[in-house]
Amino acid sequence: MTYRKPGSEKTLKTIKVLHNRISERFPHSSLSGVCEVITIAESVINDIIFIGIAIFFLVTAEVRIKRGRALEALRDLRALSHVIDMHQLTKDPAKISKNSTQTPSSPSRTMSAFELTRYLDYCSEMLALTGKISALYVQNFNDSVVLAAVNELETLTTSLSRKIWQKIIILHKFEEAGR
């Protein structure tokens, strides 16, 4: 399908052949000069296009490097969020109740209700701070890909924090009921 698009090499070759034909047939004509201008213009346009592509590549290179670094840091923060969540997984507020029974595979429960509340609250605070740190990555870097990753991380940390606060509310209800 090359016959449907003009190629710059073929066009330039055709212009040069036409220039030669005009120069040979009408050596003192200004038409030859016009054809020469077309040749130069085509060459300049090609140069401008290549320079534009090079400039575009250089300008976007910085953005791509910054984006890569930010996304890598955000992946680390996402992993940290999951680690924080794993630390609170076995902290079951129902196990504070006197009616709670242990099985041989149950994790050991050594925290008081107050300590468990503080522990869960600290996990929630760490998740909130993790979300805030992620927001710092887009504060001075306006990139839609990084912004989307930050929004996803903030949604994750908020959801995990909400889950932790449900446990804290259950603990408070047990305390109010006198266990």
PDB file of C-alpha atoms in Angstrom:
ATOM      1  CA  MET A   1       0.000   0.000   0.000  1.00  0.00           C
ATOM      2  CA  THR A   2       2.984   2.330  -0.429  1.00  0.00           C
ATOM      3  CA  TYR A   3       1.310   3.925  -3.437  1.00  0.00           C
ATOM      4  CA  ARG A   4      -1.242   5.592  -1.103  1.00  0.00           C
ATOM      5  CA  LYS A   5       1.267   7.666   0.887  1.00  0.00           C
ATOM      6  CA  PRO A   6       4.016   9.886  -0.439  1.00  0.00           C
ATOM      7  CA  GLY A   7       7.420   8.962   0.922  1.00  0.00           C
ATOM      8  CA  SER A   8       9.890  11.730   1.697  1.00  0.00           C
ATOM      9  CA  GLU A   9      12.774   9.922  -0.023  1.00  0.00           C
ATOM     10  CA  LYS A  10      10.806   9.335  -3.200  1.00  0.00           C
ATOM     11  CA  THR A  11       9.467  12.884  -3.148  1.00  0.00           C
ATOM     12  CA  LEU A  12      12.955  14.340  -2.713  1.00  0.00           C
ATOM     13  CA  LYS A  13      14.285  12.155  -5.527  1.00  0.00           C
ATOM     14  CA  THR A  14      11.441  13.260  -7.811  1.00  0.00           C
ATOM     15  CA  ILE A  15      12.088  16.931  -6.995  1.00  0.00           C
ATOM     16  CA  LYS A  16      15.804  16.539  -7.767  1.00  0.00           C
ATOM     17  CA  VAL A  17      15.048  14.831 -11.085  1.00  0.00           C
ATOM     18  CA  LEU A  18      12.578  17.585 -11.953  1.00  0.00           C
ATOM     19  CA  HIS A  19      15.140  20.243 -11.005  1.00  0.00           C
ATOM     20  CA  ASN A  20      17.717  18.602 -13.288  1.00  0.00           C
ATOM     21  CA  ARG A  21      15.227  18.377 -16.164  1.00  0.00           C
ATOM     22  CA  ILE A  22      14.282  22.056 -15.802  1.00  0.00           C
ATOM     23  CA  SER A  23      17.935  23.135 -15.517  1.00  0.00           C
ATOM     24  CA  GLU A  24      18.904  21.132 -18.596  1.00  0.00           C
ATOM     25  CA  ARG A  25      16.000  22.342 -20.733  1.00  0.00           C
ATOM     26  CA  PHE A  26      15.852  25.966 -19.496  1.00  0.00           C
ATOM     27  CA  PRO A  27      19.274  26.751 -17.994  1.00  0.00           C
ATOM     28  CA  HIS A  28      18.627  30.504 -17.583  1.00  0.00           C
ATOM     29  CA  SER A  29      15.046  30.190 -16.294  1.00  0.00           C
ATOM     30  CA  SER A  30      14.016  31.184 -12.776  1.00  0.00           C
ATOM     31  CA  LEU A  31      11.794  28.090 -12.725  1.00  0.00           C
ATOM     32  CA  SER A  32      14.912  26.104 -11.928  1.00  0.00           C
ATOM     33  CA  GLY A  33      15.458  28.306  -8.854  1.00  0.00           C
ATOM     34  CA  VAL A  34      11.873  27.732  -7.689  1.00  0.00           C
ATOM     35  CA  CYS A  35      12.373  23.994  -7.937  1.00  0.00           C
ATOM     36  CA  GLU A  36      15.593  24.340  -5.955  1.00  0.00           C
ATOM     37  CA  VAL A  37      13.667  26.199  -3.215  1.00  0.00           C
ATOM     38  CA  ILE A  38      11.211  23.304  -3.072  1.00  0.00           C
ATOM     39  CA  THR A  39      14.132  20.899  -2.624  1.00  0.00           C
ATOM     40  CA  ILE A  40      15.567  23.019   0.177  1.00  0.00           C
ATOM     41  CA  ALA A  41      12.134  23.457   1.797  1.00  0.00           C
ATOM     42  CA  GLU A  42      11.529  19.705   1.804  1.00  0.00           C
ATOM     43  CA  SER A  43      14.935  19.139   3.362  1.00  0.00           C
ATOM     44  CA  VAL A  44      14.316  21.835   6.000  1.00  0.00           C
ATOM     45  CA  ILE A  45      10.904  20.375   6.813  1.00  0.00           C
ATOM     46  CA  ASN A  46      12.470  16.945   7.327  1.00  0.00           C
ATOM     47  CA  ASP A  47      15.118  18.476   9.581  1.00  0.00           C
ATOM     48  CA  ILE A  48      12.475  20.330  11.584  1.00  0.00           C
ATOM     49  CA  ILE A  49      10.460  17.144  12.007  1.00  0.00           C
ATOM     50  CA  PHE A  50      13.482  15.189  13.231  1.00  0.00           C
ATOM     51  CA  ILE A  51      14.525  18.008  15.567  1.00  0.00           C
ATOM     52  CA  GLY A  52      10.954  18.172  16.891  1.00  0.00           C
ATOM     53  CA  ILE A  53      10.938  14.446  17.553  1.00  0.00           C
ATOM     54  CA  ALA A  54      14.284  14.697  19.358  1.00  0.00           C
ATOM     55  CA  ILE A  55      13.083  17.625  21.486  1.00  0.00           C
ATOM     56  CA  PHE A  56       9.839  15.809  22.291  1.00  0.00           C
ATOM     57  CA  PHE A  57      11.818  12.738  23.355  1.00  0.00           C
ATOM     58  CA  LEU A  58      14.122  14.792  25.568  1.00  0.00           C
ATOM     59  CA  VAL A  59      11.286  16.761  27.150  1.00  0.00           C
ATOM     60  CA  THR A  60       9.231  13.660  27.874  1.00  0.00           C
ATOM     61  CA  ALA A  61      12.260  11.726  29.120  1.00  0.00           C
ATOM     62  CA  GLU A  62      12.307  13.750  32.335  1.00  0.00           C
ATOM     63  CA  VAL A  63       8.602  13.113  32.895  1.00  0.00           C
ATOM     64  CA  ARG A  64       9.029   9.396  32.231  1.00  0.00           C
ATOM     65  CA  ILE A  65      11.940   9.174  34.672  1.00  0.00           C
ATOM     66  CA  LYS A  66      10.020  11.059  37.372  1.00  0.00           C
ATOM     67  CA  ARG A  67       6.929   8.934  36.741  1.00  0.00           C
ATOM     68  CA  GLY A  68       8.930   5.725  37.056  1.00  0.00           C
ATOM     69  CA  ARG A  69      10.486   6.831  40.336  1.00  0.00           C
ATOM     70  CA  ALA A  70       7.167   7.979  41.766  1.00  0.00           C
ATOM     71  CA  LEU A  71       5.388   4.764  40.768  1.00  0.00           C
ATOM     72  CA  GLU A  72       8.162   2.682  42.325  1.00  0.00           C
ATOM     73  CA  ALA A  73       7.878   4.617  45.598  1.00  0.00           C
ATOM     74  CA  LEU A  74       4.091   4.288  45.509  1.00  0.00           C
ATOM     75  CA  ARG A  75       4.423   0.511  45.041  1.00  0.00           C
ATOM     76  CA  ASP A  76       6.595   0.455  48.169  1.00  0.00           C
ATOM     77  CA  LEU A  77       3.977   2.457  50.073  1.00  0.00           C
ATOM     78  CA  ARG A  78       1.263   0.091  48.862  1.00  0.00           C
ATOM     79  CA  ALA A  79       3.283  -2.871  50.123  1.00  0.00           C
ATOM     80  CA  LEU A  80       3.805  -1.084  53.445  1.00  0.00           C
ATOM     81  CA  SER A  81       0.043  -0.552  53.717  1.00  0.00           C
ATOM     82  CA  HIS A  82      -0.518  -4.279  53.324  1.00  0.00           C
ATOM     83  CA  VAL A  83       2.156  -5.031  55.929  1.00  0.00           C
ATOM     84  CA  ILE A  84       0.422  -2.680  58.386  1.00  0.00           C
ATOM     85  CA  ASP A  85      -2.867  -4.438  57.629  1.00  0.00           C
ATOM     86  CA  MET A  86      -1.278  -7.840  58.246  1.00  0.00           C
ATOM     87  CA  HIS A  87      -0.165  -6.673  61.702  1.00  0.00           C
ATOM     88  CA  GLN A  88      -3.738  -6.025  62.760  1.00  0.00           C
ATOM     89  CA  LEU A  89      -5.357  -9.068  61.124  1.00  0.00           C
ATOM     90  CA  THR A  90      -5.107 -11.316  64.173  1.00  0.00           C
ATOM     91  CA  LYS A  91      -6.190  -8.557  66.548  1.00  0.00           C
ATOM     92  CA  ASP A  92      -9.784  -9.709  67.017  1.00  0.00           C
ATOM     93  CA  PRO A  93     -11.768  -7.545  69.439  1.00  0.00           C
ATOM     94  CA  ALA A  94     -14.203 -10.394  70.109  1.00  0.00           C
ATOM     95  CA  LYS A  95     -11.369 -12.335  71.757  1.00  0.00           C
ATOM     96  CA  ILE A  96     -11.372  -9.784  74.604  1.00  0.00           C
ATOM     97  CA  SER A  97     -14.808 -11.068  75.574  1.00  0.00           C
ATOM     98  CA  LYS A  98     -15.063 -13.521  78.482  1.00  0.00           C
ATOM     99  CA  ASN A  99     -17.109 -15.805  76.233  1.00  0.00           C
ATOM    100  CA  SER A 100     -14.240 -16.157  73.783  1.00  0.00           C
ATOM    101  CA  THR A 101     -12.677 -19.597  73.454  1.00  0.00           C
ATOM    102  CA  GLN A 102      -9.211 -20.416  72.215  1.00  0.00           C
ATOM    103  CA  THR A 103      -8.261 -23.253  69.904  1.00  0.00           C
ATOM    104  CA  PRO A 104      -4.781 -24.766  69.651  1.00  0.00           C
ATOM    105  CA  SER A 105      -4.237 -22.788  66.431  1.00  0.00           C
ATOM    106  CA  SER A 106      -5.500 -19.465  67.821  1.00  0.00           C
ATOM    107  CA  PRO A 107      -2.913 -16.713  68.090  1.00  0.00           C
ATOM    108  CA  SER A 108      -1.955 -15.813  71.633  1.00  0.00           C
ATOM    109  CA  ARG A 109      -3.874 -12.874  73.088  1.00  0.00           C
ATOM    110  CA  THR A 110      -1.818 -10.915  75.581  1.00  0.00           C
ATOM    111  CA  MET A 111      -3.173  -7.384  75.131  1.00  0.00           C
ATOM    112  CA  SER A 112      -5.762  -5.741  77.314  1.00  0.00           C
ATOM    113  CA  ALA A 113      -8.699  -3.969  75.674  1.00  0.00           C
ATOM    114  CA  PHE A 114      -6.933  -0.625  76.200  1.00  0.00           C
ATOM    115  CA  GLU A 115      -3.678  -1.909  74.656  1.00  0.00           C
ATOM    116  CA  LEU A 116      -5.527  -3.483  71.735  1.00  0.00           C
ATOM    117  CA  THR A 117      -7.370  -0.218  71.107  1.00  0.00           C
ATOM    118  CA  ARG A 118      -4.087   1.705  71.139  1.00  0.00           C
ATOM    119  CA  TYR A 119      -2.437  -0.896  68.861  1.00  0.00           C
ATOM    120  CA  LEU A 120      -5.271  -0.686  66.332  1.00  0.00           C
ATOM    121  CA  ASP A 121      -5.317   3.113  66.567  1.00  0.00           C
ATOM    122  CA  TYR A 122      -1.577   3.213  65.818  1.00  0.00           C
ATOM    123  CA  CYS A 123      -2.114   0.969  62.783  1.00  0.00           C
ATOM    124  CA  SER A 124      -4.837   3.326  61.579  1.00  0.00           C
ATOM    125  CA  GLU A 125      -2.566   6.349  62.064  1.00  0.00           C
ATOM    126  CA  MET A 126       0.244   4.661  60.121  1.00  0.00           C
ATOM    127  CA  LEU A 127      -2.163   3.985  57.253  1.00  0.00           C
ATOM    128  CA  ALA A 128      -3.335   7.605  57.278  1.00  0.00           C
ATOM    129  CA  LEU A 129       0.257   8.841  57.179  1.00  0.00           C
ATOM    130  CA  THR A 130       1.068   6.423  54.366  1.00  0.00           C
ATOM    131  CA  GLY A 131      -1.773   7.952  52.347  1.00  0.00           C
ATOM    132  CA  LYS A 132      -0.513  11.460  53.121  1.00  0.00           C
ATOM    133  CA  ILE A 133       3.024  10.561  52.050  1.00  0.00           C
ATOM    134  CA  SER A 134       1.670   9.271  48.746  1.00  0.00           C
ATOM    135  CA  ALA A 135      -0.066  12.620  48.189  1.00  0.00           C
ATOM    136  CA  LEU A 136       3.307  14.340  48.434  1.00  0.00           C
ATOM    137  CA  TYR A 137       4.373  12.618  45.205  1.00  0.00           C
ATOM    138  CA  VAL A 138       1.847  14.587  43.154  1.00  0.00           C
ATOM    139  CA  GLN A 139       2.129  17.844  45.044  1.00  0.00           C
ATOM    140  CA  ASN A 140       4.763  19.234  42.650  1.00  0.00           C
ATOM    141  CA  PHE A 141       4.440  16.691  39.835  1.00  0.00           C
ATOM    142  CA  ASN A 142       1.300  16.982  37.737  1.00  0.00           C
ATOM    143  CA  ASP A 143       1.117  13.581  36.052  1.00  0.00           C
ATOM    144  CA  SER A 144      -2.195  11.789  35.512  1.00  0.00           C
ATOM    145  CA  VAL A 145      -0.697   8.295  35.832  1.00  0.00           C
ATOM    146  CA  VAL A 146       0.956   9.086  39.169  1.00  0.00           C
ATOM    147  CA  LEU A 147      -2.155  10.927  40.357  1.00  0.00           C
ATOM    148  CA  ALA A 148      -4.280   7.854  39.609  1.00  0.00           C
ATOM    149  CA  ALA A 149      -1.830   5.637  41.518  1.00  0.00           C
ATOM    150  CA  VAL A 150      -1.925   8.032  44.483  1.00  0.00           C
ATOM    151  CA  ASN A 151      -5.731   8.045  44.452  1.00  0.00           C
ATOM    152  CA  GLU A 152      -5.768   4.235  44.439  1.00  0.00           C
ATOM    153  CA  LEU A 153      -3.324   4.118  47.344  1.00  0.00           C
ATOM    154  CA  GLU A 154      -5.334   6.667  49.333  1.00  0.00           C
ATOM    155  CA  THR A 155      -8.481   4.615  48.695  1.00  0.00           C
ATOM    156  CA  LEU A 156      -6.677   1.489  49.889  1.00  0.00           C
ATOM    157  CA  THR A 157      -5.343   3.095  53.074  1.00  0.00           C
ATOM    158  CA  THR A 158      -8.739   4.642  53.849  1.00  0.00           C
ATOM    159  CA  SER A 159     -10.482   1.285  53.378  1.00  0.00           C
ATOM    160  CA  LEU A 160      -7.972  -0.526  55.569  1.00  0.00           C
ATOM    161  CA  SER A 161      -8.256   2.179  58.219  1.00  0.00           C
ATOM    162  CA  ARG A 162     -12.044   1.913  58.137  1.00  0.00           C
ATOM    163  CA  LYS A 163     -11.755  -1.827  58.754  1.00  0.00           C
ATOM    164  CA  ILE A 164      -9.512  -1.160  61.761  1.00  0.00           C
ATOM    165  CA  TRP A 165     -11.917   1.418  63.156  1.00  0.00           C
ATOM    166  CA  GLN A 166     -14.717  -1.137  62.987  1.00  0.00           C
ATOM    167  CA  LYS A 167     -12.641  -3.265  65.353  1.00  0.00           C
ATOM    168  CA  ILE A 168     -12.074  -0.297  67.663  1.00  0.00           C
ATOM    169  CA  ILE A 169     -15.828   0.386  67.761  1.00  0.00           C
ATOM    170  CA  ILE A 170     -16.478  -3.255  68.642  1.00  0.00           C
ATOM    171  CA  LEU A 171     -13.904  -2.984  71.449  1.00  0.00           C
ATOM    172  CA  HIS A 172     -15.634   0.122  72.816  1.00  0.00           C
ATOM    173  CA  LYS A 173     -18.995  -1.675  72.741  1.00  0.00           C
ATOM    174  CA  PHE A 174     -17.508  -4.588  74.699  1.00  0.00           C
ATOM    175  CA  GLU A 175     -16.096  -2.143  77.244  1.00  0.00           C
ATOM    176  CA  GLU A 176     -19.446  -0.357  77.576  1.00  0.00           C
ATOM    177  CA  ALA A 177     -21.272  -3.668  78.009  1.00  0.00           C
ATOM    178  CA  GLY A 178     -18.787  -4.721  80.680  1.00  0.00           C
ATOM    179  CA  ARG A 179     -17.656  -7.587  78.504  1.00  0.00           C
TER     180      ARG A 179
END
